Amino acid sequence: MRRQARSLMSGVVLALVAILVTGGTAQAATWSSSDKWGSWPNGGYTVRNNVWGGGSGPQSIWANSYSHFGVWANHPNTGGVKSYPHSAKNVGRQLSGLRSLSSSFNVSRPGGGAYATAYDIWANNNAYEIMLWMNKQGAVGAIGSKETTVSVGGHTWDVYRGSNGANAVFSFLRTSNTNAGTVDVLAVLNWIKNRGWYGDVTVGEVQLGFEITSSSGGMNFSANSYSVSSS
């Protein structure tokens, strides 16, 4: 994702999001940030606020671990992706050298706004971007044109292929929304290779987060659990 210039967010927003409500009891998060580029390493993962798009509003992120994090975002009802808050695990291995690569997730998300809950997987030093949309809400769409519909990695997807001007983008949009599940990421990556769209690439980060276009008035997104495993 292309990023804009770094700037500070409102300290008031940070104060608001630094408190989690769990079972009706206020509880401070282990880490929180309202900085656009705020990041936190934890357990071999990195959690990032990642407010990269133009015309964004305030956004703050909190985390108790790489697996449990959330965001409060108040982005205006305008077009264009504003942010992609996420947790990332770096794999750093060649595709042919992987015997398995999978991920599980469980999220809670608002019923309004415009966004996608998506994996963002990077390969060959960010030359290739593979997005797996697990759910979507509002006026959002994939880059490029639809190539096919396929069942792979444990899900059925509409597959789009295009470019954002900086890298090739392959987007897999689940044909029905889900808030939890497991994905055989390796099967998806090998399917792309078998189509001849790339070769024996090196897999970089596997990220899970919320690609937010609008969340006017302030909306809460949370990942209740997330993990990546490989061998």
Short mmCIF file of the C-alpha atoms (twelve columns), coordinates in Angstrom:
data_MODEL
# 
_entry.id   MODEL 
# 
loop_
_atom_site.group_PDB 
_atom_site.id 
_atom_site.type_symbol 
_atom_site.label_atom_id 
_atom_site.label_alt_id 
_atom_site.label_comp_id 
_atom_site.label_asym_id 
_atom_site.label_seq_id 
_atom_site.Cartn_x 
_atom_site.Cartn_y 
_atom_site.Cartn_z 
_atom_site.pdbx_PDB_model_num 
ATOM 1   C CA . MET A 1   0.000   0.000   0.000   1 
ATOM 2   C CA . ARG A 2   1.270   3.474   -0.816  1 
ATOM 3   C CA . ARG A 3   1.713   5.697   2.207   1 
ATOM 4   C CA . GLN A 4   1.376   9.425   2.734   1 
ATOM 5   C CA . ALA A 5   3.403   11.807  4.890   1 
ATOM 6   C CA . ARG A 6   3.567   11.100  8.590   1 
ATOM 7   C CA . SER A 7   1.566   13.309  10.984  1 
ATOM 8   C CA . LEU A 8   0.346   13.240  14.577  1 
ATOM 9   C CA . MET A 9   -3.190  12.319  15.610  1 
ATOM 10  C CA . SER A 10  -5.330  13.826  18.348  1 
ATOM 11  C CA . GLY A 11  -4.264  12.946  21.868  1 
ATOM 12  C CA . VAL A 12  -7.916  12.964  22.878  1 
ATOM 13  C CA . VAL A 13  -8.640  10.116  20.469  1 
ATOM 14  C CA . LEU A 14  -5.746  8.126   21.914  1 
ATOM 15  C CA . ALA A 15  -7.113  8.604   25.398  1 
ATOM 16  C CA . LEU A 16  -10.510 7.343   24.298  1 
ATOM 17  C CA . VAL A 17  -9.190  4.223   22.599  1 
ATOM 18  C CA . ALA A 18  -6.665  3.320   25.302  1 
ATOM 19  C CA . ILE A 19  -9.579  1.850   27.265  1 
ATOM 20  C CA . LEU A 20  -11.142 -1.452  26.232  1 
ATOM 21  C CA . VAL A 21  -14.538 -2.532  27.438  1 
ATOM 22  C CA . THR A 22  -14.522 -6.239  28.214  1 
ATOM 23  C CA . GLY A 23  -17.600 -7.720  29.784  1 
ATOM 24  C CA . GLY A 24  -18.679 -4.275  30.915  1 
ATOM 25  C CA . THR A 25  -15.420 -3.651  32.797  1 
ATOM 26  C CA . ALA A 26  -12.993 -0.951  31.721  1 
ATOM 27  C CA . GLN A 27  -9.546  -2.392  31.089  1 
ATOM 28  C CA . ALA A 28  -6.420  -0.689  29.789  1 
ATOM 29  C CA . ALA A 29  -4.901  -2.148  26.633  1 
ATOM 30  C CA . THR A 30  -1.311  -3.384  26.745  1 
ATOM 31  C CA . TRP A 31  -0.390  -0.993  23.917  1 
ATOM 32  C CA . SER A 32  -2.161  1.788   22.048  1 
ATOM 33  C CA . SER A 33  -1.261  4.538   19.595  1 
ATOM 34  C CA . SER A 34  -2.927  7.311   17.605  1 
ATOM 35  C CA . ASP A 35  0.170   7.944   15.488  1 
ATOM 36  C CA . LYS A 36  -0.435  7.234   11.795  1 
ATOM 37  C CA . TRP A 37  2.565   4.923   11.682  1 
ATOM 38  C CA . GLY A 38  2.374   3.598   15.251  1 
ATOM 39  C CA . SER A 39  3.714   0.029   15.458  1 
ATOM 40  C CA . TRP A 40  4.299   -2.541  18.181  1 
ATOM 41  C CA . PRO A 41  6.396   -5.747  17.924  1 
ATOM 42  C CA . ASN A 42  4.965   -8.655  19.883  1 
ATOM 43  C CA . GLY A 43  5.517   -12.403 19.784  1 
ATOM 44  C CA . GLY A 44  7.263   -12.381 16.412  1 
ATOM 45  C CA . TYR A 45  4.529   -10.262 14.824  1 
ATOM 46  C CA . THR A 46  4.149   -6.506  14.320  1 
ATOM 47  C CA . VAL A 47  0.913   -4.603  14.940  1 
ATOM 48  C CA . ARG A 48  0.577   -1.382  12.910  1 
ATOM 49  C CA . ASN A 49  -1.922  1.506   12.796  1 
ATOM 50  C CA . ASN A 50  -1.008  2.255   9.147   1 
ATOM 51  C CA . VAL A 51  -3.087  5.298   8.208   1 
ATOM 52  C CA . TRP A 52  -1.683  5.714   4.705   1 
ATOM 53  C CA . GLY A 53  -4.423  7.157   2.493   1 
ATOM 54  C CA . GLY A 54  -5.254  10.759  1.644   1 
ATOM 55  C CA . GLY A 55  -8.197  12.526  3.274   1 
ATOM 56  C CA . SER A 56  -8.123  10.359  6.377   1 
ATOM 57  C CA . GLY A 57  -9.656  11.226  9.725   1 
ATOM 58  C CA . PRO A 58  -8.488  10.239  13.219  1 
ATOM 59  C CA . GLN A 59  -7.679  6.621   13.954  1 
ATOM 60  C CA . SER A 60  -6.292  4.899   17.024  1 
ATOM 61  C CA . ILE A 61  -5.196  1.323   17.569  1 
ATOM 62  C CA . TRP A 62  -4.928  -0.823  20.689  1 
ATOM 63  C CA . ALA A 63  -3.531  -4.299  21.269  1 
ATOM 64  C CA . ASN A 64  -3.233  -6.811  24.058  1 
ATOM 65  C CA . SER A 65  -1.147  -9.070  21.813  1 
ATOM 66  C CA . TYR A 66  -0.429  -9.678  18.130  1 
ATOM 67  C CA . SER A 67  -3.509  -11.911 18.152  1 
ATOM 68  C CA . HIS A 68  -5.918  -9.519  19.866  1 
ATOM 69  C CA . PHE A 69  -6.078  -5.943  18.643  1 
ATOM 70  C CA . GLY A 70  -8.593  -3.350  17.567  1 
ATOM 71  C CA . VAL A 71  -9.112  0.061   16.026  1 
ATOM 72  C CA . TRP A 72  -11.364 3.055   16.480  1 
ATOM 73  C CA . ALA A 73  -11.548 4.960   13.187  1 
ATOM 74  C CA . ASN A 74  -13.463 8.057   12.080  1 
ATOM 75  C CA . HIS A 75  -12.738 8.415   8.368   1 
ATOM 76  C CA . PRO A 76  -15.012 10.596  6.213   1 
ATOM 77  C CA . ASN A 77  -17.534 9.198   3.775   1 
ATOM 78  C CA . THR A 78  -15.329 9.760   0.719   1 
ATOM 79  C CA . GLY A 79  -13.727 7.419   -1.797  1 
ATOM 80  C CA . GLY A 80  -10.278 5.887   -1.533  1 
ATOM 81  C CA . VAL A 81  -8.747  3.635   1.106   1 
ATOM 82  C CA . LYS A 82  -7.694  5.594   4.183   1 
ATOM 83  C CA . SER A 83  -5.961  2.963   6.303   1 
ATOM 84  C CA . TYR A 84  -5.064  -0.671  6.796   1 
ATOM 85  C CA . PRO A 85  -4.541  -1.344  10.522  1 
ATOM 86  C CA . HIS A 86  -3.182  -4.868  10.842  1 
ATOM 87  C CA . SER A 87  -1.037  -7.485  12.518  1 
ATOM 88  C CA . ALA A 88  1.789   -8.951  10.430  1 
ATOM 89  C CA . LYS A 89  3.916   -12.090 10.545  1 
ATOM 90  C CA . ASN A 90  7.024   -12.231 8.360   1 
ATOM 91  C CA . VAL A 91  7.458   -15.638 6.706   1 
ATOM 92  C CA . GLY A 92  10.617  -14.914 4.696   1 
ATOM 93  C CA . ARG A 93  10.756  -18.194 2.770   1 
ATOM 94  C CA . GLN A 94  10.675  -19.264 -0.846  1 
ATOM 95  C CA . LEU A 95  7.374   -20.701 -2.006  1 
ATOM 96  C CA . SER A 96  8.888   -24.030 -3.078  1 
ATOM 97  C CA . GLY A 97  10.462  -24.431 0.374   1 
ATOM 98  C CA . LEU A 98  7.166   -24.239 2.250   1 
ATOM 99  C CA . ARG A 99  5.359   -27.414 3.210   1 
ATOM 100 C CA . SER A 100 2.507   -25.558 4.882   1 
ATOM 101 C CA . LEU A 101 1.341   -21.985 5.440   1 
ATOM 102 C CA . SER A 102 -2.024  -21.322 7.024   1 
ATOM 103 C CA . SER A 103 -3.785  -18.727 9.132   1 
ATOM 104 C CA . SER A 104 -6.816  -18.522 11.413  1 
ATOM 105 C CA . PHE A 105 -8.771  -15.422 12.412  1 
ATOM 106 C CA . ASN A 106 -11.839 -14.179 14.256  1 
ATOM 107 C CA . VAL A 107 -13.036 -10.568 13.956  1 
ATOM 108 C CA . SER A 108 -15.807 -8.242  15.106  1 
ATOM 109 C CA . ARG A 109 -16.769 -5.419  12.755  1 
ATOM 110 C CA . PRO A 110 -19.324 -2.640  12.316  1 
ATOM 111 C CA . GLY A 111 -22.468 -2.908  10.219  1 
ATOM 112 C CA . GLY A 112 -21.885 0.472   8.560   1 
ATOM 113 C CA . GLY A 113 -19.096 2.273   6.769   1 
ATOM 114 C CA . ALA A 114 -17.078 0.984   3.827   1 
ATOM 115 C CA . TYR A 115 -14.234 -1.477  4.366   1 
ATOM 116 C CA . ALA A 116 -12.926 -5.001  3.860   1 
ATOM 117 C CA . THR A 117 -11.522 -7.414  6.419   1 
ATOM 118 C CA . ALA A 118 -8.599  -8.777  4.463   1 
ATOM 119 C CA . TYR A 119 -5.299  -10.575 4.447   1 
ATOM 120 C CA . ASP A 120 -2.520  -8.732  2.658   1 
ATOM 121 C CA . ILE A 121 0.295   -11.078 1.641   1 
ATOM 122 C CA . TRP A 122 3.496   -9.772  0.091   1 
ATOM 123 C CA . ALA A 123 6.000   -11.599 -2.117  1 
ATOM 124 C CA . ASN A 124 9.326   -10.873 -3.824  1 
ATOM 125 C CA . ASN A 125 10.118  -7.760  -1.821  1 
ATOM 126 C CA . ASN A 126 6.601   -6.331  -2.332  1 
ATOM 127 C CA . ALA A 127 6.562   -6.858  -6.118  1 
ATOM 128 C CA . TYR A 128 3.397   -8.943  -5.647  1 
ATOM 129 C CA . GLU A 129 0.455   -8.278  -3.354  1 
ATOM 130 C CA . ILE A 130 -2.091  -11.010 -2.670  1 
ATOM 131 C CA . MET A 131 -5.261  -9.907  -0.915  1 
ATOM 132 C CA . LEU A 132 -7.775  -12.321 0.600   1 
ATOM 133 C CA . TRP A 133 -11.025 -10.506 1.393   1 
ATOM 134 C CA . MET A 134 -12.878 -12.409 4.093   1 
ATOM 135 C CA . ASN A 135 -15.738 -9.928  4.276   1 
ATOM 136 C CA . LYS A 136 -16.663 -6.527  2.872   1 
ATOM 137 C CA . GLN A 137 -19.099 -3.746  3.677   1 
ATOM 138 C CA . GLY A 138 -20.248 -0.725  1.697   1 
ATOM 139 C CA . ALA A 139 -18.846 0.756   -1.506  1 
ATOM 140 C CA . VAL A 140 -15.533 -1.081  -1.882  1 
ATOM 141 C CA . GLY A 141 -14.037 -3.030  -4.776  1 
ATOM 142 C CA . ALA A 142 -10.932 -4.837  -5.910  1 
ATOM 143 C CA . ILE A 143 -8.201  -3.513  -8.211  1 
ATOM 144 C CA . GLY A 144 -8.214  -4.826  -11.781 1 
ATOM 145 C CA . SER A 145 -10.645 -7.084  -13.584 1 
ATOM 146 C CA . LYS A 146 -12.293 -10.340 -12.602 1 
ATOM 147 C CA . GLU A 147 -10.463 -13.395 -13.920 1 
ATOM 148 C CA . THR A 148 -12.471 -16.312 -12.550 1 
ATOM 149 C CA . THR A 149 -14.242 -17.840 -9.569  1 
ATOM 150 C CA . VAL A 150 -12.340 -20.603 -7.787  1 
ATOM 151 C CA . SER A 151 -12.519 -22.789 -4.692  1 
ATOM 152 C CA . VAL A 152 -9.062  -23.006 -3.121  1 
ATOM 153 C CA . GLY A 153 -7.557  -22.776 0.342   1 
ATOM 154 C CA . GLY A 154 -10.822 -23.779 1.999   1 
ATOM 155 C CA . HIS A 155 -12.955 -20.963 0.517   1 
ATOM 156 C CA . THR A 156 -14.654 -19.916 -2.726  1 
ATOM 157 C CA . TRP A 157 -13.435 -16.621 -4.205  1 
ATOM 158 C CA . ASP A 158 -13.986 -14.210 -7.053  1 
ATOM 159 C CA . VAL A 159 -10.441 -13.576 -8.311  1 
ATOM 160 C CA . TYR A 160 -9.297  -10.181 -9.626  1 
ATOM 161 C CA . ARG A 161 -5.966  -9.311  -11.226 1 
ATOM 162 C CA . GLY A 162 -4.525  -5.829  -11.695 1 
ATOM 163 C CA . SER A 163 -1.890  -3.315  -10.628 1 
ATOM 164 C CA . ASN A 164 -1.885  -0.315  -8.305  1 
ATOM 165 C CA . GLY A 165 0.975   1.303   -10.241 1 
ATOM 166 C CA . ALA A 166 3.607   0.090   -7.791  1 
ATOM 167 C CA . ASN A 167 3.044   -3.673  -7.735  1 
ATOM 168 C CA . ALA A 168 0.888   -6.440  -9.175  1 
ATOM 169 C CA . VAL A 169 -2.240  -7.138  -7.127  1 
ATOM 170 C CA . PHE A 170 -4.152  -10.420 -6.984  1 
ATOM 171 C CA . SER A 171 -7.393  -10.075 -5.007  1 
ATOM 172 C CA . PHE A 172 -9.444  -13.028 -3.816  1 
ATOM 173 C CA . LEU A 173 -12.900 -11.870 -2.681  1 
ATOM 174 C CA . ARG A 174 -14.803 -14.467 -0.711  1 
ATOM 175 C CA . THR A 175 -18.177 -15.025 -2.367  1 
ATOM 176 C CA . SER A 176 -19.926 -14.706 1.010   1 
ATOM 177 C CA . ASN A 177 -18.867 -12.799 4.103   1 
ATOM 178 C CA . THR A 178 -17.381 -14.547 7.114   1 
ATOM 179 C CA . ASN A 179 -16.021 -13.208 10.404  1 
ATOM 180 C CA . ALA A 180 -13.974 -16.272 11.360  1 
ATOM 181 C CA . GLY A 181 -12.171 -19.168 9.745   1 
ATOM 182 C CA . THR A 182 -8.941  -20.769 8.627   1 
ATOM 183 C CA . VAL A 183 -7.233  -20.226 5.272   1 
ATOM 184 C CA . ASP A 184 -4.735  -22.535 3.572   1 
ATOM 185 C CA . VAL A 185 -2.575  -19.659 2.338   1 
ATOM 186 C CA . LEU A 186 -0.046  -21.955 0.681   1 
ATOM 187 C CA . ALA A 187 -2.744  -23.478 -1.529  1 
ATOM 188 C CA . VAL A 188 -3.775  -19.991 -2.698  1 
ATOM 189 C CA . LEU A 189 -0.191  -18.934 -3.409  1 
ATOM 190 C CA . ASN A 190 0.506   -22.121 -5.352  1 
ATOM 191 C CA . TRP A 191 -2.716  -21.658 -7.343  1 
ATOM 192 C CA . ILE A 192 -1.425  -18.249 -8.489  1 
ATOM 193 C CA . LYS A 193 1.953   -19.766 -9.412  1 
ATOM 194 C CA . ASN A 194 0.257   -22.538 -11.373 1 
ATOM 195 C CA . ARG A 195 -1.603  -19.887 -13.371 1 
ATOM 196 C CA . GLY A 196 1.777   -18.492 -14.432 1 
ATOM 197 C CA . TRP A 197 1.176   -15.109 -12.788 1 
ATOM 198 C CA . TYR A 198 4.462   -15.335 -10.894 1 
ATOM 199 C CA . GLY A 199 7.275   -17.834 -10.376 1 
ATOM 200 C CA . ASP A 200 8.875   -19.359 -7.288  1 
ATOM 201 C CA . VAL A 201 8.508   -16.193 -5.232  1 
ATOM 202 C CA . THR A 202 9.786   -15.452 -1.747  1 
ATOM 203 C CA . VAL A 203 6.891   -14.993 0.666   1 
ATOM 204 C CA . GLY A 204 7.258   -11.946 2.908   1 
ATOM 205 C CA . GLU A 205 4.677   -10.722 5.404   1 
ATOM 206 C CA . VAL A 206 1.256   -12.253 5.969   1 
ATOM 207 C CA . GLN A 207 -0.928  -9.449  7.333   1 
ATOM 208 C CA . LEU A 208 -4.501  -9.462  8.606   1 
ATOM 209 C CA . GLY A 209 -6.424  -6.259  9.126   1 
ATOM 210 C CA . PHE A 210 -9.166  -3.875  8.089   1 
ATOM 211 C CA . GLU A 211 -8.847  -1.924  4.843   1 
ATOM 212 C CA . ILE A 212 -10.998 1.073   5.724   1 
ATOM 213 C CA . THR A 213 -12.434 3.496   3.164   1 
ATOM 214 C CA . SER A 214 -14.963 5.238   5.416   1 
ATOM 215 C CA . SER A 215 -16.156 4.989   9.014   1 
ATOM 216 C CA . SER A 216 -17.861 8.328   9.537   1 
ATOM 217 C CA . GLY A 217 -18.811 9.162   13.114  1 
ATOM 218 C CA . GLY A 218 -16.315 6.685   14.549  1 
ATOM 219 C CA . MET A 219 -16.492 2.898   14.314  1 
ATOM 220 C CA . ASN A 220 -14.837 0.028   16.160  1 
ATOM 221 C CA . PHE A 221 -13.075 -2.906  14.516  1 
ATOM 222 C CA . SER A 222 -11.398 -5.737  16.410  1 
ATOM 223 C CA . ALA A 223 -9.465  -8.909  15.777  1 
ATOM 224 C CA . ASN A 224 -10.405 -11.281 18.581  1 
ATOM 225 C CA . SER A 225 -7.788  -13.812 17.463  1 
ATOM 226 C CA . TYR A 226 -5.265  -14.165 14.651  1 
ATOM 227 C CA . SER A 227 -2.345  -16.490 14.018  1 
ATOM 228 C CA . VAL A 228 -0.088  -17.683 11.211  1 
ATOM 229 C CA . SER A 229 1.662   -21.060 11.114  1 
ATOM 230 C CA . SER A 230 4.188   -22.371 8.602   1 
ATOM 231 C CA . SER A 231 6.627   -25.210 8.078   1 
# 
